[in-house]
Tab-separated table of C-alpha atoms in Angstrom:
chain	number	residue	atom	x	y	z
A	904	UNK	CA	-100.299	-33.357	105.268
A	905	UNK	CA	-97.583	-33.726	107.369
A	906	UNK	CA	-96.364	-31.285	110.313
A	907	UNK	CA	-93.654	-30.156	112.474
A	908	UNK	CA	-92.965	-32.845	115.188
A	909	UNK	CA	-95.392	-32.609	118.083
A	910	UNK	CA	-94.288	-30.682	121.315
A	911	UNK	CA	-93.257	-33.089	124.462
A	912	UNK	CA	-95.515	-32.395	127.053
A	913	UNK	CA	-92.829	-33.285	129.719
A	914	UNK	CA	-89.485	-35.187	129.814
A	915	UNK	CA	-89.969	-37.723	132.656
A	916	UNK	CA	-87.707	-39.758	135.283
A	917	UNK	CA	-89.303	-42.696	136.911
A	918	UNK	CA	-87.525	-45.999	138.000
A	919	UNK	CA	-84.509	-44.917	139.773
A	920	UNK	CA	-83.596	-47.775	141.127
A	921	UNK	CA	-80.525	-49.369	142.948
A	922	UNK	CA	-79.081	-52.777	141.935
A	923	UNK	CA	-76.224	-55.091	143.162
A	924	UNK	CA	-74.116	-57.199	140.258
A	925	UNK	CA	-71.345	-59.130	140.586
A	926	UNK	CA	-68.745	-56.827	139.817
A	927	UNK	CA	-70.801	-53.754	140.679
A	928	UNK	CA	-73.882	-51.969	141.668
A	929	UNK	CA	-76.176	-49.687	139.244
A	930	UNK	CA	-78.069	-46.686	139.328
A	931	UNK	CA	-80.300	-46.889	136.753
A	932	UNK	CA	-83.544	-44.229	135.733
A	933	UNK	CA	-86.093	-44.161	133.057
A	934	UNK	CA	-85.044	-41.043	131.100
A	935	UNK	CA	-88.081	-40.002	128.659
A	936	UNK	CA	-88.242	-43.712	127.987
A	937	UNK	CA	-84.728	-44.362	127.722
A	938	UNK	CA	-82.511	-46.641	130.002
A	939	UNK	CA	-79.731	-44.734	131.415
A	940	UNK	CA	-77.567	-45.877	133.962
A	941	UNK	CA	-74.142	-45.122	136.070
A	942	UNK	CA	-72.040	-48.158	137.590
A	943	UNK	CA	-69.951	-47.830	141.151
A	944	UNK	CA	-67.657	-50.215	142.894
A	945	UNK	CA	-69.583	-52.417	145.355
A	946	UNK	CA	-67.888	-51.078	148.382
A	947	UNK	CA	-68.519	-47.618	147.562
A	948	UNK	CA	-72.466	-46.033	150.027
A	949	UNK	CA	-74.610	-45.147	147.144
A	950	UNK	CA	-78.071	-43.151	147.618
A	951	UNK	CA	-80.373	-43.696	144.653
A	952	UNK	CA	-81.368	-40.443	144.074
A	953	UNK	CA	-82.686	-39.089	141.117
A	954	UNK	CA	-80.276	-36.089	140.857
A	955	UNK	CA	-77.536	-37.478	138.872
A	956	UNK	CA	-80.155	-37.758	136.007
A	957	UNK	CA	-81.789	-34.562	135.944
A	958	UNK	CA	-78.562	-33.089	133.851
A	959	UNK	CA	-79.427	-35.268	130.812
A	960	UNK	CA	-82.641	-33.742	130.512
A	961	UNK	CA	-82.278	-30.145	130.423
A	962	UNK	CA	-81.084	-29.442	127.330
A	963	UNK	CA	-83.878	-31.420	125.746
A	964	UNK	CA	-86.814	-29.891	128.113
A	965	UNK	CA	-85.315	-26.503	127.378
A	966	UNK	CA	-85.329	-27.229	123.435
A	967	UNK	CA	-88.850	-28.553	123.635
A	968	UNK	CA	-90.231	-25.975	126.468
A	969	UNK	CA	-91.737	-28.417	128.478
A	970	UNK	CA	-91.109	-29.635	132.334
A	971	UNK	CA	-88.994	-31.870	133.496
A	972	UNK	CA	-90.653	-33.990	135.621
A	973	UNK	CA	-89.248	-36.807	138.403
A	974	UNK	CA	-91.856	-39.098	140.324
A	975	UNK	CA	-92.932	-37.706	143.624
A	976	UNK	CA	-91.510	-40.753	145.140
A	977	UNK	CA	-87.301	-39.814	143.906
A	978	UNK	CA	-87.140	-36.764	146.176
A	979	UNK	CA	-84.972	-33.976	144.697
A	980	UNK	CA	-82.704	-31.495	146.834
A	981	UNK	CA	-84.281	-28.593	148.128
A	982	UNK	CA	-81.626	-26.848	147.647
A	983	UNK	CA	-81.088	-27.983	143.972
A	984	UNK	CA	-84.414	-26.943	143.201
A	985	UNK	CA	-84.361	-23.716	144.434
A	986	UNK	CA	-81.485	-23.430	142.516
A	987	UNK	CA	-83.125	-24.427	139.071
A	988	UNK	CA	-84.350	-20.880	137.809
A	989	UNK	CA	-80.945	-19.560	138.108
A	990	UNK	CA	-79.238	-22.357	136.536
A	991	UNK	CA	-81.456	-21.847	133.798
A	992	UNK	CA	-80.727	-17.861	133.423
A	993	UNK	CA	-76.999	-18.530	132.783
A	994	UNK	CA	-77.685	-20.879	130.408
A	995	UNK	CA	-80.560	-18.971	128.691
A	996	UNK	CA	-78.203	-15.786	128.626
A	997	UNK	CA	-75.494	-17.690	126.634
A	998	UNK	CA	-78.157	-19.160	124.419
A	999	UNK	CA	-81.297	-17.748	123.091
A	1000	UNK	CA	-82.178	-21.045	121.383
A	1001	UNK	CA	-83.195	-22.234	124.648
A	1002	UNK	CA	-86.763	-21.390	127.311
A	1003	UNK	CA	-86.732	-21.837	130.947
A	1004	UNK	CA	-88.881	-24.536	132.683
A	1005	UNK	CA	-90.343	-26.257	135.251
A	1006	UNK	CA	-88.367	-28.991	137.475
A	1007	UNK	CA	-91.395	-30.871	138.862
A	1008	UNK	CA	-90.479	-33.028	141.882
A	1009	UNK	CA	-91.108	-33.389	145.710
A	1010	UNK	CA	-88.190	-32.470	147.702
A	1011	UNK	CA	-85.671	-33.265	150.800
A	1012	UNK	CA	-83.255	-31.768	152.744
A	1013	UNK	CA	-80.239	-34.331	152.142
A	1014	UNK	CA	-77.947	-35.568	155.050
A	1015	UNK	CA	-74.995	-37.079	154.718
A	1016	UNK	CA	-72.725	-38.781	157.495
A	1017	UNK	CA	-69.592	-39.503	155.826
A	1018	UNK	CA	-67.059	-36.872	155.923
A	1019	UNK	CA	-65.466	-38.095	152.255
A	1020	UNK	CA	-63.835	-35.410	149.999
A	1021	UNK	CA	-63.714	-36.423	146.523
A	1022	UNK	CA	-61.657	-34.927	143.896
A	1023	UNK	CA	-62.174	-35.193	139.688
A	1024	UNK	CA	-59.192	-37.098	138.656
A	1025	UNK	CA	-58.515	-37.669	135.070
A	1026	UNK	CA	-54.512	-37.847	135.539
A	1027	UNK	CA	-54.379	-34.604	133.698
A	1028	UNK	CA	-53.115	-31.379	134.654
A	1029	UNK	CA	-56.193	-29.534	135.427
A	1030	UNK	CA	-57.581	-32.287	137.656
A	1031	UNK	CA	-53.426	-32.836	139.182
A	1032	UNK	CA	-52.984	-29.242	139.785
A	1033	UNK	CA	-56.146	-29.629	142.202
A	1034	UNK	CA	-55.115	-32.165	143.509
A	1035	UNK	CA	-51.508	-31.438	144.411
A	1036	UNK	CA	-52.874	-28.178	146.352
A	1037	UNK	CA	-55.692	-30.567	148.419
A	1038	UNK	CA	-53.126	-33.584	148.485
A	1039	UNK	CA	-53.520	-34.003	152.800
A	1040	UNK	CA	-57.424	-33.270	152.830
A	1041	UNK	CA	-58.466	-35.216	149.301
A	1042	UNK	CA	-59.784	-39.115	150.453
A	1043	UNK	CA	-61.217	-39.924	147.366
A	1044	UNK	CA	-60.850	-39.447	143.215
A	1045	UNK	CA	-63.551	-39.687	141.021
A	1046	UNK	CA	-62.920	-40.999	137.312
A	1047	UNK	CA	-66.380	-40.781	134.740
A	1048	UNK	CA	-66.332	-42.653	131.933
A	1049	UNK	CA	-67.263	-40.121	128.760
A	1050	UNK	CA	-65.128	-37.006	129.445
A	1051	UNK	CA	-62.799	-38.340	126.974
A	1052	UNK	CA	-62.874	-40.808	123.812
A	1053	UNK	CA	-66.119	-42.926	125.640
A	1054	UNK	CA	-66.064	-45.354	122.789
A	1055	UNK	CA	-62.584	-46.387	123.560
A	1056	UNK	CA	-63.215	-49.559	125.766
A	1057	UNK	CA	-59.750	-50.341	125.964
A	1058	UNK	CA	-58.476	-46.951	126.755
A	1059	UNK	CA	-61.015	-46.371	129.637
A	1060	UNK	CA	-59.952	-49.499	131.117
A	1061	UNK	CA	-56.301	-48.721	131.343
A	1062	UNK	CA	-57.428	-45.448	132.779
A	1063	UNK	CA	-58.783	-47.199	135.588
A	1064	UNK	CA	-55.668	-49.152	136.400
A	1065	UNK	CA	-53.143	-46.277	135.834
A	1066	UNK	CA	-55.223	-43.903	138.232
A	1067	UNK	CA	-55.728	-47.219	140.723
A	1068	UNK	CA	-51.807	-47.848	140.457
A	1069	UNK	CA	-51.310	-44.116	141.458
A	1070	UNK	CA	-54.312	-43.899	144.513
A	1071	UNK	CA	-53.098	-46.847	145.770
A	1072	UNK	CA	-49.734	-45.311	146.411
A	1073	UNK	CA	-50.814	-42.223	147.561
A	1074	UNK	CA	-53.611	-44.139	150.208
A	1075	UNK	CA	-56.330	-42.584	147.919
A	1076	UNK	CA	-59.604	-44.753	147.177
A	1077	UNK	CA	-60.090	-44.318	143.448
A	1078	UNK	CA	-64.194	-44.328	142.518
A	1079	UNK	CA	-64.098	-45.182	138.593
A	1080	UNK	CA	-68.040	-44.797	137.141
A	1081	UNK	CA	-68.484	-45.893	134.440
A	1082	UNK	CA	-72.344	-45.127	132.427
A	1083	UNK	CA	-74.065	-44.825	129.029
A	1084	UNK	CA	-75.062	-41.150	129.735
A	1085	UNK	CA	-72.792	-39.767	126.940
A	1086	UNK	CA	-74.548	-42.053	124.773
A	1087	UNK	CA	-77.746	-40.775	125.034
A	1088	UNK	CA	-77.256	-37.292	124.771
A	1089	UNK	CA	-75.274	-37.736	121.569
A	1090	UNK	CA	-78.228	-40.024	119.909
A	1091	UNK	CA	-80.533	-36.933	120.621
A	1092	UNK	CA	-77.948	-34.988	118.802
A	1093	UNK	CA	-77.451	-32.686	122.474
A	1094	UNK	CA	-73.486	-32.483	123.196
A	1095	UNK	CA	-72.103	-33.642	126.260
A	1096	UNK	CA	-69.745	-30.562	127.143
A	1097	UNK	CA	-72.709	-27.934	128.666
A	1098	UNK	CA	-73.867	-30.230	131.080
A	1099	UNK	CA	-70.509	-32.406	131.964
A	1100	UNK	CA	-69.953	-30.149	135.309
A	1101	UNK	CA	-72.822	-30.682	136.581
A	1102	UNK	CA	-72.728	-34.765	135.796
A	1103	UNK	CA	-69.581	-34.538	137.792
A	1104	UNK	CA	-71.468	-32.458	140.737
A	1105	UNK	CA	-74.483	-34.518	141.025
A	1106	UNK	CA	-72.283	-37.818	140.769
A	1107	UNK	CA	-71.272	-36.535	144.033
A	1108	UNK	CA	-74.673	-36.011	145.430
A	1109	UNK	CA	-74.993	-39.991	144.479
A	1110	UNK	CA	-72.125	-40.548	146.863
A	1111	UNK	CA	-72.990	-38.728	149.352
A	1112	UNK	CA	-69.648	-36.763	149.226
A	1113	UNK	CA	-69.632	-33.760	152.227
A	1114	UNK	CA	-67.202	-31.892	149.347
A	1115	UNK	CA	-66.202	-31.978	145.581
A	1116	UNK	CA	-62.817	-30.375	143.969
A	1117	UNK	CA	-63.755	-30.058	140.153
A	1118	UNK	CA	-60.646	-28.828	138.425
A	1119	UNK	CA	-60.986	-25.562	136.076
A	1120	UNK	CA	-60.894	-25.776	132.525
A	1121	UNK	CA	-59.747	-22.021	132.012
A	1122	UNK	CA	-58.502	-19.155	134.441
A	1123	UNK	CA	-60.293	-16.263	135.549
A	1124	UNK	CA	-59.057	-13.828	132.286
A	1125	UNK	CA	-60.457	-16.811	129.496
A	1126	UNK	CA	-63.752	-17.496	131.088
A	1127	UNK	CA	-66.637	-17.870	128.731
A	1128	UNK	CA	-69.848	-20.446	128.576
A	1129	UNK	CA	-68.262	-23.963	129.436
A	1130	UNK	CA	-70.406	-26.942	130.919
A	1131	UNK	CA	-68.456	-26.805	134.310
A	1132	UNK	CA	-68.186	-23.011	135.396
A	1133	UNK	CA	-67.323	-21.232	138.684
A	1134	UNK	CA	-71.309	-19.592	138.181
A	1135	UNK	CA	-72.580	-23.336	137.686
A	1136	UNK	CA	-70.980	-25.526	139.431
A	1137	UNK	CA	-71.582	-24.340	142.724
A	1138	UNK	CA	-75.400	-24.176	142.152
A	1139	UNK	CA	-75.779	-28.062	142.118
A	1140	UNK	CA	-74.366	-28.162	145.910
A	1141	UNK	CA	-76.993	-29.651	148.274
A	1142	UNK	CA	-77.412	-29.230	151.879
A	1143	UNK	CA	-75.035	-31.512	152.745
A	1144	UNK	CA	-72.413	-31.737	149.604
A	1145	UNK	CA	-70.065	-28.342	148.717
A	1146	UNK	CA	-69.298	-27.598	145.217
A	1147	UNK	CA	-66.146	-26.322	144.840
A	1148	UNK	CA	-64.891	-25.246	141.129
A	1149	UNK	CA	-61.109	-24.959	142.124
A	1150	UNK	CA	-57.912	-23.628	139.947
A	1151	UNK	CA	-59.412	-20.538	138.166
A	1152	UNK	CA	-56.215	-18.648	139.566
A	1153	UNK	CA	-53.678	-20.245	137.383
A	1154	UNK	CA	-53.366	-20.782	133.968
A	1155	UNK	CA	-52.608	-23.835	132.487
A	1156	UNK	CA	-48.749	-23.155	132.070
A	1157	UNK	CA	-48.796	-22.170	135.870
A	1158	UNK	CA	-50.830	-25.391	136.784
A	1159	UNK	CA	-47.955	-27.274	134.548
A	1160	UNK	CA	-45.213	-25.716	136.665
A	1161	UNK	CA	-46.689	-26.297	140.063
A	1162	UNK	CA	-47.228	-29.980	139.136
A	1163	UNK	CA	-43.406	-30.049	137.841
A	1164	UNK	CA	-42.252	-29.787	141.372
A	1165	UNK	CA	-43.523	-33.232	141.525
A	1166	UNK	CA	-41.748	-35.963	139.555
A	1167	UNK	CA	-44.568	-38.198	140.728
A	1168	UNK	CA	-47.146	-36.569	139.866
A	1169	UNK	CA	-45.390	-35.739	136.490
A	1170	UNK	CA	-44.988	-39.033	135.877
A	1171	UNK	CA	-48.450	-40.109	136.073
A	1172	UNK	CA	-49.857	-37.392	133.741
A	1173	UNK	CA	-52.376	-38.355	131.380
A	1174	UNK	CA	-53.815	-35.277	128.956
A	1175	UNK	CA	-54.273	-37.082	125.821
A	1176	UNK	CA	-56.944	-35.660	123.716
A	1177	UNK	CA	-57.169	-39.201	121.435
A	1178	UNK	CA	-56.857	-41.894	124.312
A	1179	UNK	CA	-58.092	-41.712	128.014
A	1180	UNK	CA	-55.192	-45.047	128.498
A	1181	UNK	CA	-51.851	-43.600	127.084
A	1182	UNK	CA	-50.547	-40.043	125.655
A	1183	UNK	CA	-49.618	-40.278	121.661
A	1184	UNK	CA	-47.654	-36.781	121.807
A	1185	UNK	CA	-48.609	-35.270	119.026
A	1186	UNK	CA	-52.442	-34.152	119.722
A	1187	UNK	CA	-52.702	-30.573	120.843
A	1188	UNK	CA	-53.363	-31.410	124.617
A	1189	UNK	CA	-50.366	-33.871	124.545
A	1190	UNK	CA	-47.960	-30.809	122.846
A	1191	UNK	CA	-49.101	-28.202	125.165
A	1192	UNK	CA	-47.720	-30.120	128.019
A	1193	UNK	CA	-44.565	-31.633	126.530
A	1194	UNK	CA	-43.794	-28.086	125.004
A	1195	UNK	CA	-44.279	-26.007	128.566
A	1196	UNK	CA	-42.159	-29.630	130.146
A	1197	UNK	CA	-39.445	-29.064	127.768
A	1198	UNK	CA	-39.231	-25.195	128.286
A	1199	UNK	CA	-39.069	-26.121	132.011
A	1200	UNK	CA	-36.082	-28.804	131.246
A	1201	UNK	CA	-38.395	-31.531	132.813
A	1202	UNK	CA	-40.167	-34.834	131.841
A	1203	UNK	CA	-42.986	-37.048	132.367
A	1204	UNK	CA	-42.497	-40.657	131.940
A	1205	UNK	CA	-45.618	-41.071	130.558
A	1206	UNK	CA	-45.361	-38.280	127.907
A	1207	UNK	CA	-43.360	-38.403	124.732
A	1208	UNK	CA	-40.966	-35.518	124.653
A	1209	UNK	CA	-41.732	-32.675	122.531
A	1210	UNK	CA	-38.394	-32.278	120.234
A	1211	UNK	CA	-38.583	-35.834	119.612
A	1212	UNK	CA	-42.209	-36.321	118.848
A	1213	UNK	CA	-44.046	-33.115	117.844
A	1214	UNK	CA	-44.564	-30.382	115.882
A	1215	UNK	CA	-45.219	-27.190	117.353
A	1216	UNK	CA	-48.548	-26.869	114.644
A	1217	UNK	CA	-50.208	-29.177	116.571
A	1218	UNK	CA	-50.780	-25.925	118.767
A	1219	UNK	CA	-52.531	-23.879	116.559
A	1220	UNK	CA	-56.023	-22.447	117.625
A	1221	UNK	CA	-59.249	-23.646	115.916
A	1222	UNK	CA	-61.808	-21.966	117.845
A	1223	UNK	CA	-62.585	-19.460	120.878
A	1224	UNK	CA	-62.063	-22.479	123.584
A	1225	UNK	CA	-58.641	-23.025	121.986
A	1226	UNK	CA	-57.211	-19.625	121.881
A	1227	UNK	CA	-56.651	-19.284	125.613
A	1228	UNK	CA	-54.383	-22.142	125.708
A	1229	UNK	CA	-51.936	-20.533	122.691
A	1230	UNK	CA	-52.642	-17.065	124.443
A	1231	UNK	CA	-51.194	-18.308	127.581
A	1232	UNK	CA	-47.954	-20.617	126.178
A	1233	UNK	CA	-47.155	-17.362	124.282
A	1234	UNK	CA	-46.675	-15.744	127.786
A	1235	UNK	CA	-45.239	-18.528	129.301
A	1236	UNK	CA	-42.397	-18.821	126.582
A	1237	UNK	CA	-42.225	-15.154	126.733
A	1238	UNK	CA	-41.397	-15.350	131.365
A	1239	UNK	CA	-38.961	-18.298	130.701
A	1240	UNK	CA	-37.075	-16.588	127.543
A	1241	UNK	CA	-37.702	-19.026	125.258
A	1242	UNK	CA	-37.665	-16.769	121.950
A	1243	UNK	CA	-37.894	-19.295	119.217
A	1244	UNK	CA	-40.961	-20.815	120.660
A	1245	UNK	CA	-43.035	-17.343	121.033
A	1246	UNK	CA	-42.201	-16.467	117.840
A	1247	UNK	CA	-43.494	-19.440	116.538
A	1248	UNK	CA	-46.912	-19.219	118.757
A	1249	UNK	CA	-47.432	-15.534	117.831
A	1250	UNK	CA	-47.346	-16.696	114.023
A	1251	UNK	CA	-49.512	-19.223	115.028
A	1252	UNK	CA	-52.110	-17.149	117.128
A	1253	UNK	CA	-52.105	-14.141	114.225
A	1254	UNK	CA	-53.199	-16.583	111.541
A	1255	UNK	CA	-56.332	-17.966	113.012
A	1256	UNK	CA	-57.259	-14.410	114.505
A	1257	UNK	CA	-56.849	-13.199	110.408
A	1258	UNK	CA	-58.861	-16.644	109.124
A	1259	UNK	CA	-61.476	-15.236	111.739
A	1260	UNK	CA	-61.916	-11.937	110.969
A	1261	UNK	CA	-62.121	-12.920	107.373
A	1262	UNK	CA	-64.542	-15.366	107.936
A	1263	UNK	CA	-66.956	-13.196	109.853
A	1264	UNK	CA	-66.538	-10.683	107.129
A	1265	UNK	CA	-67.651	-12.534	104.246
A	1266	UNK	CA	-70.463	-13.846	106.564
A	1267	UNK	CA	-71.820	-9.981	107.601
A	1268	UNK	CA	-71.398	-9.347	103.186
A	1269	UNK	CA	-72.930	-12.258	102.156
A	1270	UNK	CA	-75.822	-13.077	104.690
A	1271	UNK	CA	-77.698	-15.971	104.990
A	1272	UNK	CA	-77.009	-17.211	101.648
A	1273	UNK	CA	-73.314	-17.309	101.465
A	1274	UNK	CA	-73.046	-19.586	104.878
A	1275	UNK	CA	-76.213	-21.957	103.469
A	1276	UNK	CA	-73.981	-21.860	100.267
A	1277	UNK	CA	-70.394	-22.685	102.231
A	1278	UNK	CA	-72.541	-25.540	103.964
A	1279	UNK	CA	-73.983	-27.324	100.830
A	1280	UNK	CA	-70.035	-27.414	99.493
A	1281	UNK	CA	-68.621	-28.218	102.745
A	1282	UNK	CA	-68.692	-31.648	104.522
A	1283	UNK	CA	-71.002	-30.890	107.967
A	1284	UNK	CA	-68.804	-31.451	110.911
A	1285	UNK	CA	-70.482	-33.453	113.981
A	1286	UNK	CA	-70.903	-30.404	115.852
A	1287	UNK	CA	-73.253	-28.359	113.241
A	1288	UNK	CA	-75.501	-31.574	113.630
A	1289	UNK	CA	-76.101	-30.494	117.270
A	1290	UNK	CA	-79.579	-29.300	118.030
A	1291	UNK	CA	-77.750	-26.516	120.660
A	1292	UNK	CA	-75.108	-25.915	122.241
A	1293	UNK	CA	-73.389	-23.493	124.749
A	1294	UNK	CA	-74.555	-20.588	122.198
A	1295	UNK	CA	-77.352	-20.298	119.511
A	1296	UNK	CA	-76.537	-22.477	116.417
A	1297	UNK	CA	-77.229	-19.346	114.191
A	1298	UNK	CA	-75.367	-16.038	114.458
A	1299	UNK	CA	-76.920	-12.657	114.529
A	1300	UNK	CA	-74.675	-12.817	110.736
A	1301	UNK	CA	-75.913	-15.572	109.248
């Protein structure tokens, strides 16, 4: 007769080793008896630690209620691990799906002696807006492969030489990582975006970075459970690394006007939603910028212009982490008089709120079976295959 899956009785990291190539050198870890592994320039001081790991495995140790344990000999910040039990409570208060565990390891005090102050740097306006403010203190900017399309080889590697062409003018050493994390979190059917802040903080654990910038997502009036948060981020600093989760003052209109003062900076932009090597103008991250560029009578050189390219529907919301970003180009068309344009947003922004609200009323009248019912005549999107997620998979409606 045949059972529920057995329980894990822990989720495991052994073998964190340290390995030159060639072209590169590899941390690499034994993640519940998978391979996983991040690759750094050669010239770049990398400690094999184990921390850079332990964010692949929480999601699937709090799922399956069991520890996480790292070999006694792969010390683990002291700090980090005092940390662990609060990390856990935000996540556990967004999502009642998941338990709290253990983090079994031995631990250090870490010590760094470089002074290096790394900065996320995508090209896009989050991560330029940071930058621009930290310009004269910034020495380094990080670029992780998977916080865009990861499967696009060819996109990734233009990425590297477009943010290379730009640190290399501004005297900037550019770090590009590249690693098959993303691919094992989406083979256990876990999504990447809860735990992508704190890949980016523990990344700079690995390089022994005295301080991190990691660009905002949203400003202090949209917050709501995202991977990298101003409550999360910070929590992965170690003794000898600072977290800092920087822009939550400004929205991302503002950010877009404080990077306009800089035609180089504009110029360099990359925001594309569909590539992480060029901008195609027409997906919604692409049209938010061009839109707010053309309101502001400027232009990137590597952005399509709106009037020419787009359609202003691109822009409508599809969910709670899209709303903000209408919310706010409805103000920002309303400061810079730009009538036609709010008008159109506002239509925009009162259709999906109606869609909504209709939604979650024939969910609270039907119950259970109407949603099981829109599901068997509906194709399932990737997400609904996730095992969790920022929020439990099933609402108090369903």
């Amino acid at each position: 007769m045949s059972g529920a899956a057995p329980q894990k009785k822990e989720i495991r990291i052994s073998d964190v080793t340290l390995s030159k190539h060639p072209d590169y050198q590899e941390l690499s870890a034994t993640l519940d008896g998978e391979h996983v592994w991040f690759r750094f320039p050669l010239d770049i001081d990398i400690k094999a630690r184990p921390e850079i790991f332990i964010p692949f495995c929480i999601f699937e140790a709090m799922l399956q209620g069991c520890p996480i344990v790292v070999d006694p000999e792969y010390p683990v910040s002291e700090k980090i691990l005092a940390h662990f039990e609060e990390i856990q409570n935000i996540y556990c208060s967004w999502n009642s799906d998941l338990s709290k565990v253990q983090l079994v390891a031995s631990t250090e005090k870490t010590s760094n002696t470089s002074d290096d102050v790394y900065c996320c740097y995508s090209g896009g306006i989050d991560s330029t807006y940071t930058y621009a403010k930290y310009r004269d203190q910034i020495t380094h900017l990080i670029l992780i492969k998977g916080f865009d399309n990861f499967r696009d080889e060819d996109g990734w590697q233009q990425n590297i030489r477009n943010r290379q062409e730009f640190a290399d003018k501004e005297g900037k050493k550019l770090v590009p990582v590249d690693n098959n994390g993303r691919a094992f979190l989406e083979n256990r059917w876990i999504p990447f975006i809860p735990v992508h802040g704190a890949i980016l903080c523990c990344t700079a654990v690995t390089l022994g970075a005295e301080r991190l910038y990691i660009p905002s997502t949203f400003p202090y009036n949209a917050m709501f459970p995202w991977g990298s948060h101003p409550l999360l981020d910070i929590l992965w600093s170690t003794e000898s690394t600072q977290i800092i989760h920087d822009g939550l003052e400004a929205t991302r209109s503002q950010k877009t006007e404080y990077v306009a003062q800089s035609q180089e900076l504009l110029d360099q932009l990359q925001v594309c939603w569909r590539s992480s090597g060029s901008n195609c103008g027409n997906c919604p991250k692409c049209v938010r910028t061009s839109v707010a560029l053309d309101v502001l009578g400027k232009h990137s050189a590597n952005l399509p212009a709106f009037k020419t390219h787009a359609d202003i529907n691109y822009l409508k919301p599809t969910s709670e982490g899209t709303l903000p970003f209408t919310e706010d180009l409805i103000y920002f068309a309303h400061r810079h008089n730009a009538v036609d344009l709010e008008k159109a947003l506002k239509k925009l922004r009162r259709n999906y709120i109606v869609k909504n609200a209709l939604t979650n009323l024939v969910k609270a009248i039907t119950g259970g079976w109407g949603w099981k019912l829109h599901r068997m005549f509906n194709k399932k999107g990737a997400w609904e295959r996730y095992r969790t997620g920022h929020r439990p998979l099933k609402s108090n409606l369903q």
